[in-house]
PDB file of C-alpha atoms in Angstrom:
ATOM      1  CA  MET R   1     -59.322  17.788  94.300  1.00 88.00           C
ATOM      2  CA  SER R   2     -56.195  15.736  93.419  1.00 95.00           C
ATOM      3  CA  LEU R   3     -53.919  15.574  90.739  1.00 97.00           C
ATOM      4  CA  LEU R   4     -54.555  12.003  88.547  1.00 98.00           C
ATOM      5  CA  PHE R   5     -52.253  10.566  86.440  1.00 98.00           C
ATOM      6  CA  VAL R   6     -53.657   9.120  83.325  1.00 98.00           C
ATOM      7  CA  PRO R   7     -51.779   6.460  82.068  1.00 98.00           C
ATOM      8  CA  VAL R   8     -53.088   6.341  78.364  1.00 98.00           C
ATOM      9  CA  THR R   9     -52.181   4.921  74.837  1.00 96.00           C
ATOM     10  CA  GLN R  10     -52.262   7.055  71.922  1.00 95.00           C
ATOM     11  CA  GLU R  11     -55.771   6.198  70.301  1.00 96.00           C
ATOM     12  CA  GLY R  12     -56.472   6.735  73.722  1.00 97.00           C
ATOM     13  CA  LEU R  13     -55.509  10.321  73.854  1.00 97.00           C
ATOM     14  CA  ARG R  14     -56.828  10.836  70.482  1.00 97.00           C
ATOM     15  CA  SER R  15     -59.672   9.661  71.829  1.00 97.00           C
ATOM     16  CA  TRP R  16     -59.555  11.859  74.394  1.00 97.00           C
ATOM     17  CA  VAL R  17     -59.384  15.308  72.905  1.00 97.00           C
ATOM     18  CA  SER R  18     -62.026  14.422  69.598  1.00 96.00           C
ATOM     19  CA  GLU R  19     -64.868  13.354  72.356  1.00 96.00           C
ATOM     20  CA  GLY R  20     -64.261  15.278  75.452  1.00 96.00           C
ATOM     21  CA  ARG R  21     -64.690  13.122  77.579  1.00 96.00           C
ATOM     22  CA  TRP R  22     -62.384  10.024  79.285  1.00 97.00           C
ATOM     23  CA  PRO R  23     -64.438   7.687  80.685  1.00 96.00           C
ATOM     24  CA  ALA R  24     -64.984   6.949  84.458  1.00 97.00           C
ATOM     25  CA  GLY R  25     -63.694   3.965  86.458  1.00 95.00           C
ATOM     26  CA  GLU R  26     -60.463   4.075  84.026  1.00 96.00           C
ATOM     27  CA  ALA R  27     -57.579   3.227  85.629  1.00 96.00           C
ATOM     28  CA  ALA R  28     -54.732   6.444  86.899  1.00 97.00           C
ATOM     29  CA  PHE R  29     -52.480   6.854  90.202  1.00 98.00           C
ATOM     30  CA  THR R  30     -52.365   9.449  92.329  1.00 97.00           C
ATOM     31  CA  VAL R  31     -50.521  10.244  95.885  1.00 97.00           C
ATOM     32  CA  THR R  32     -51.905   8.137  98.236  1.00 96.00           C
ATOM     33  CA  ALA R  33     -50.959   7.396 101.600  1.00 95.00           C
ATOM     34  CA  GLY R  34     -49.604   3.208 100.407  1.00 96.00           C
ATOM     35  CA  LEU R  35     -47.411   5.307  97.466  1.00 97.00           C
ATOM     36  CA  GLU R  36     -45.486   7.184 100.415  1.00 97.00           C
ATOM     37  CA  ASP R  37     -44.994   4.300 102.731  1.00 97.00           C
ATOM     38  CA  ALA R  38     -43.786   2.082  99.261  1.00 97.00           C
ATOM     39  CA  PHE R  39     -41.797   4.102  98.785  1.00 97.00           C
ATOM     40  CA  GLY R  40     -40.573   5.888 102.077  1.00 97.00           C
ATOM     41  CA  VAL R  41     -40.996   9.356 100.978  1.00 96.00           C
ATOM     42  CA  SER R  42     -42.557  12.283 102.547  1.00 92.00           C
ATOM     43  CA  ASP R  43     -42.742  15.377 100.234  1.00 96.00           C
ATOM     44  CA  PRO R  44     -45.238  15.439  97.812  1.00 95.00           C
ATOM     45  CA  GLU R  45     -43.204  16.596  94.917  1.00 96.00           C
ATOM     46  CA  GLU R  46     -41.330  13.228  94.824  1.00 97.00           C
ATOM     47  CA  ALA R  47     -44.605  11.863  95.441  1.00 97.00           C
ATOM     48  CA  GLU R  48     -46.550  13.036  92.424  1.00 97.00           C
ATOM     49  CA  ARG R  49     -42.978  12.260  90.572  1.00 97.00           C
ATOM     50  CA  ILE R  50     -43.395   8.453  91.342  1.00 98.00           C
ATOM     51  CA  ALA R  51     -46.758   8.936  90.821  1.00 98.00           C
ATOM     52  CA  VAL R  52     -46.096   9.701  86.958  1.00 98.00           C
ATOM     53  CA  LEU R  53     -43.613   6.979  87.231  1.00 98.00           C
ATOM     54  CA  VAL R  54     -45.825   4.347  87.941  1.00 98.00           C
ATOM     55  CA  ALA R  55     -48.484   5.914  84.948  1.00 98.00           C
ATOM     56  CA  SER R  56     -45.532   6.059  82.658  1.00 98.00           C
ATOM     57  CA  VAL R  57     -44.884   1.828  83.628  1.00 98.00           C
ATOM     58  CA  ALA R  58     -48.518   1.498  83.761  1.00 98.00           C
ATOM     59  CA  ALA R  59     -49.163   2.726  79.942  1.00 98.00           C
ATOM     60  CA  LEU R  60     -45.147   1.209  78.296  1.00 97.00           C
ATOM     61  CA  ILE R  61     -47.389  -2.012  79.131  1.00 97.00           C
ATOM     62  CA  ARG R  62     -51.212  -1.027  77.726  1.00 95.00           C
ATOM     63  CA  GLY R  63     -49.994   0.936  74.355  1.00 94.00           C
ATOM     64  CA  GLY R  64     -45.766   0.477  74.406  1.00 95.00           C
ATOM     65  CA  ARG R  65     -45.210   4.138  74.788  1.00 95.00           C
ATOM     66  CA  ARG R  66     -44.890   5.752  78.440  1.00 97.00           C
ATOM     67  CA  LEU R  67     -47.251   8.408  77.568  1.00 98.00           C
ATOM     68  CA  VAL R  68     -49.672  10.157  80.822  1.00 98.00           C
ATOM     69  CA  VAL R  69     -52.310  12.849  81.103  1.00 98.00           C
ATOM     70  CA  VAL R  70     -52.088  14.990  84.160  1.00 98.00           C
ATOM     71  CA  ALA R  71     -55.472  16.324  85.425  1.00 98.00           C
ATOM     72  CA  GLU R  72     -57.700  16.981  88.255  1.00 96.00           C
ATOM     73  CA  ALA R  73     -60.419  15.513  89.757  1.00 96.00           C
ATOM     74  CA  VAL R  74     -61.579  13.211  93.079  1.00 96.00           C
ATOM     75  CA  PRO R  75     -59.911  10.156  92.937  1.00 95.00           C
ATOM     76  CA  VAL R  76     -62.835   7.578  92.770  1.00 95.00           C
ATOM     77  CA  PRO R  77     -61.415   4.192  94.715  1.00 94.00           C
ATOM     78  CA  ARG R  78     -60.792   0.620  93.054  1.00 91.00           C
ATOM     79  CA  PRO R  79     -61.504  -1.911  94.353  1.00 88.00           C
ATOM     80  CA  SER R  80     -58.806  -4.628  93.161  1.00 85.00           C
ATOM     81  CA  ALA R  81     -56.309  -1.917  93.062  1.00 89.00           C
ATOM     82  CA  ASP R  82     -52.973  -1.988  94.629  1.00 89.00           C
ATOM     83  CA  PRO R  83     -52.784   0.409  97.035  1.00 90.00           C
ATOM     84  CA  ASP R  84     -48.345   0.714  97.118  1.00 95.00           C
ATOM     85  CA  PHE R  85     -48.737   2.436  93.792  1.00 97.00           C
ATOM     86  CA  GLY R  86     -51.222   4.366  94.348  1.00 97.00           C
ATOM     87  CA  GLU R  87     -53.459   3.356  91.756  1.00 97.00           C
ATOM     88  CA  VAL R  88     -57.154   4.523  91.507  1.00 97.00           C
ATOM     89  CA  SER R  89     -60.050   5.296  88.620  1.00 96.00           C
ATOM     90  CA  THR R  90     -61.116   8.025  87.096  1.00 97.00           C
ATOM     91  CA  PRO R  91     -64.131  10.363  87.109  1.00 97.00           C
ATOM     92  CA  GLU R  92     -65.324  10.877  83.429  1.00 97.00           C
ATOM     93  CA  LEU R  93     -63.198  13.667  82.972  1.00 97.00           C
ATOM     94  CA  PRO R  94     -62.919  16.654  80.527  1.00 97.00           C
ATOM     95  CA  TYR R  95     -60.224  17.268  78.715  1.00 97.00           C
ATOM     96  CA  ALA R  96     -60.663  20.813  79.454  1.00 96.00           C
ATOM     97  CA  ALA R  97     -59.342  19.047  83.069  1.00 97.00           C
ATOM     98  CA  VAL R  98     -56.100  18.104  81.904  1.00 97.00           C
ATOM     99  CA  SER R  99     -53.513  20.102  82.924  1.00 97.00           C
ATOM    100  CA  ALA R 100     -50.133  18.481  81.593  1.00 98.00           C
ATOM    101  CA  ILE R 101     -48.759  15.139  79.734  1.00 98.00           C
ATOM    102  CA  PHE R 102     -46.020  13.357  79.527  1.00 98.00           C
ATOM    103  CA  ALA R 103     -44.233  11.345  77.244  1.00 97.00           C
ATOM    104  CA  ASP R 104     -40.618  10.083  75.986  1.00 95.00           C
ATOM    105  CA  GLU R 105     -38.750  11.758  74.143  1.00 92.00           C
ATOM    106  CA  ALA R 106     -39.597  10.722  70.465  1.00 86.00           C
ATOM    107  CA  ARG R 107     -37.397   7.938  69.541  1.00 89.00           C
ATOM    108  CA  GLN R 108     -35.936   6.838  73.036  1.00 94.00           C
ATOM    109  CA  PRO R 109     -33.520   4.263  72.674  1.00 96.00           C
ATOM    110  CA  LEU R 110     -34.869   2.877  76.089  1.00 97.00           C
ATOM    111  CA  VAL R 111     -38.376   2.613  75.401  1.00 96.00           C
ATOM    112  CA  ALA R 112     -38.756  -0.616  73.173  1.00 96.00           C
ATOM    113  CA  PRO R 113     -36.740  -3.060  74.753  1.00 97.00           C
ATOM    114  CA  ALA R 114     -38.773  -2.347  77.533  1.00 98.00           C
ATOM    115  CA  ALA R 115     -42.117  -2.146  76.000  1.00 97.00           C
ATOM    116  CA  ALA R 116     -41.028  -5.543  74.890  1.00 97.00           C
ATOM    117  CA  ALA R 117     -40.193  -7.368  78.448  1.00 97.00           C
ATOM    118  CA  VAL R 118     -43.314  -6.145  79.966  1.00 97.00           C
ATOM    119  CA  ALA R 119     -45.915  -6.726  77.409  1.00 93.00           C
ATOM    120  CA  GLY R 120     -48.451  -8.331  78.538  1.00 91.00           C
ATOM    121  CA  GLN R 121     -47.045  -8.046  82.516  1.00 96.00           C
ATOM    122  CA  ALA R 122     -49.396  -7.330  85.880  1.00 95.00           C
ATOM    123  CA  LEU R 123     -47.817  -3.675  87.363  1.00 96.00           C
ATOM    124  CA  ALA R 124     -46.215  -4.699  89.904  1.00 96.00           C
ATOM    125  CA  GLN R 125     -43.789  -7.161  87.537  1.00 97.00           C
ATOM    126  CA  ALA R 126     -43.252  -5.018  85.347  1.00 97.00           C
ATOM    127  CA  TRP R 127     -41.901  -2.316  88.141  1.00 97.00           C
ATOM    128  CA  ASP R 128     -39.102  -4.769  89.101  1.00 96.00           C
ATOM    129  CA  GLU R 129     -38.014  -5.567  84.789  1.00 97.00           C
ATOM    130  CA  PRO R 130     -34.427  -4.480  84.403  1.00 98.00           C
ATOM    131  CA  ALA R 131     -35.525  -2.542  81.157  1.00 98.00           C
ATOM    132  CA  VAL R 132     -38.069  -0.871  83.048  1.00 98.00           C
ATOM    133  CA  THR R 133     -34.802   0.174  85.495  1.00 97.00           C
ATOM    134  CA  ALA R 134     -32.862   1.463  82.635  1.00 98.00           C
ATOM    135  CA  LEU R 135     -35.362   3.626  81.076  1.00 98.00           C
ATOM    136  CA  LEU R 136     -37.038   5.146  84.361  1.00 97.00           C
ATOM    137  CA  SER R 137     -33.078   6.022  85.437  1.00 96.00           C
ATOM    138  CA  GLY R 138     -32.034   6.738  81.892  1.00 96.00           C
ATOM    139  CA  ALA R 139     -34.837   8.827  80.439  1.00 96.00           C
ATOM    140  CA  ASP R 140     -36.816  11.454  82.144  1.00 95.00           C
ATOM    141  CA  LEU R 141     -40.171  11.967  80.704  1.00 97.00           C
ATOM    142  CA  LEU R 142     -40.716  15.522  78.846  1.00 96.00           C
ATOM    143  CA  TRP R 143     -43.493  17.635  80.198  1.00 97.00           C
ATOM    144  CA  HIS R 144     -46.074  19.511  76.704  1.00 97.00           C
ATOM    145  CA  GLY R 145     -49.235  21.078  77.264  1.00 97.00           C
ATOM    146  CA  PRO R 146     -52.140  19.865  76.686  1.00 97.00           C
ATOM    147  CA  GLY R 147     -52.855  22.037  73.948  1.00 96.00           C
ATOM    148  CA  GLU R 148     -49.536  20.242  71.998  1.00 96.00           C
ATOM    149  CA  TRP R 149     -51.190  17.024  71.801  1.00 95.00           C
ATOM    150  CA  GLU R 150     -51.168  16.499  68.108  1.00 94.00           C
ATOM    151  CA  SER R 151     -47.111  17.127  69.241  1.00 93.00           C
ATOM    152  CA  VAL R 152     -46.475  14.450  71.303  1.00 94.00           C
ATOM    153  CA  LEU R 153     -48.343  11.570  69.186  1.00 92.00           C
ATOM    154  CA  ALA R 154     -47.012  13.196  66.285  1.00 88.00           C
ATOM    155  CA  GLY R 155     -43.188  12.790  67.881  1.00 73.00           C
TER     156      GLY R 155
END
């Protein structure tokens, strides 16, 4: 079992809660040897922090907002994945497997410029975008429990 950091849109989170399941085969991120090597980290907590940030950029590309759900599961290899980012696929995930939700503070001013800058980009390009760098260094993601999903979506 590993922690999977699943980038979601607001609609995706709402659907996950209402249907009770996240579909198999969706992109997620986890700590892998490739991620640890690419980012030069050996501390497990630091590696998890990086995986959350990577997932947050993937969510920003998809939905214009950094929204990451954390679930414990066995990751599924993703053939076309970028090993530097620890990209994997999800198995089918029940919402009961969710342990946390990370999101930006409501009305965080760095989000909109970063979202506009990365719209339609691949993750590797978006990661190096100056507006994303500013967002990652200037705004911390806030932790929420799985039961707080409604307030996260309202924010």
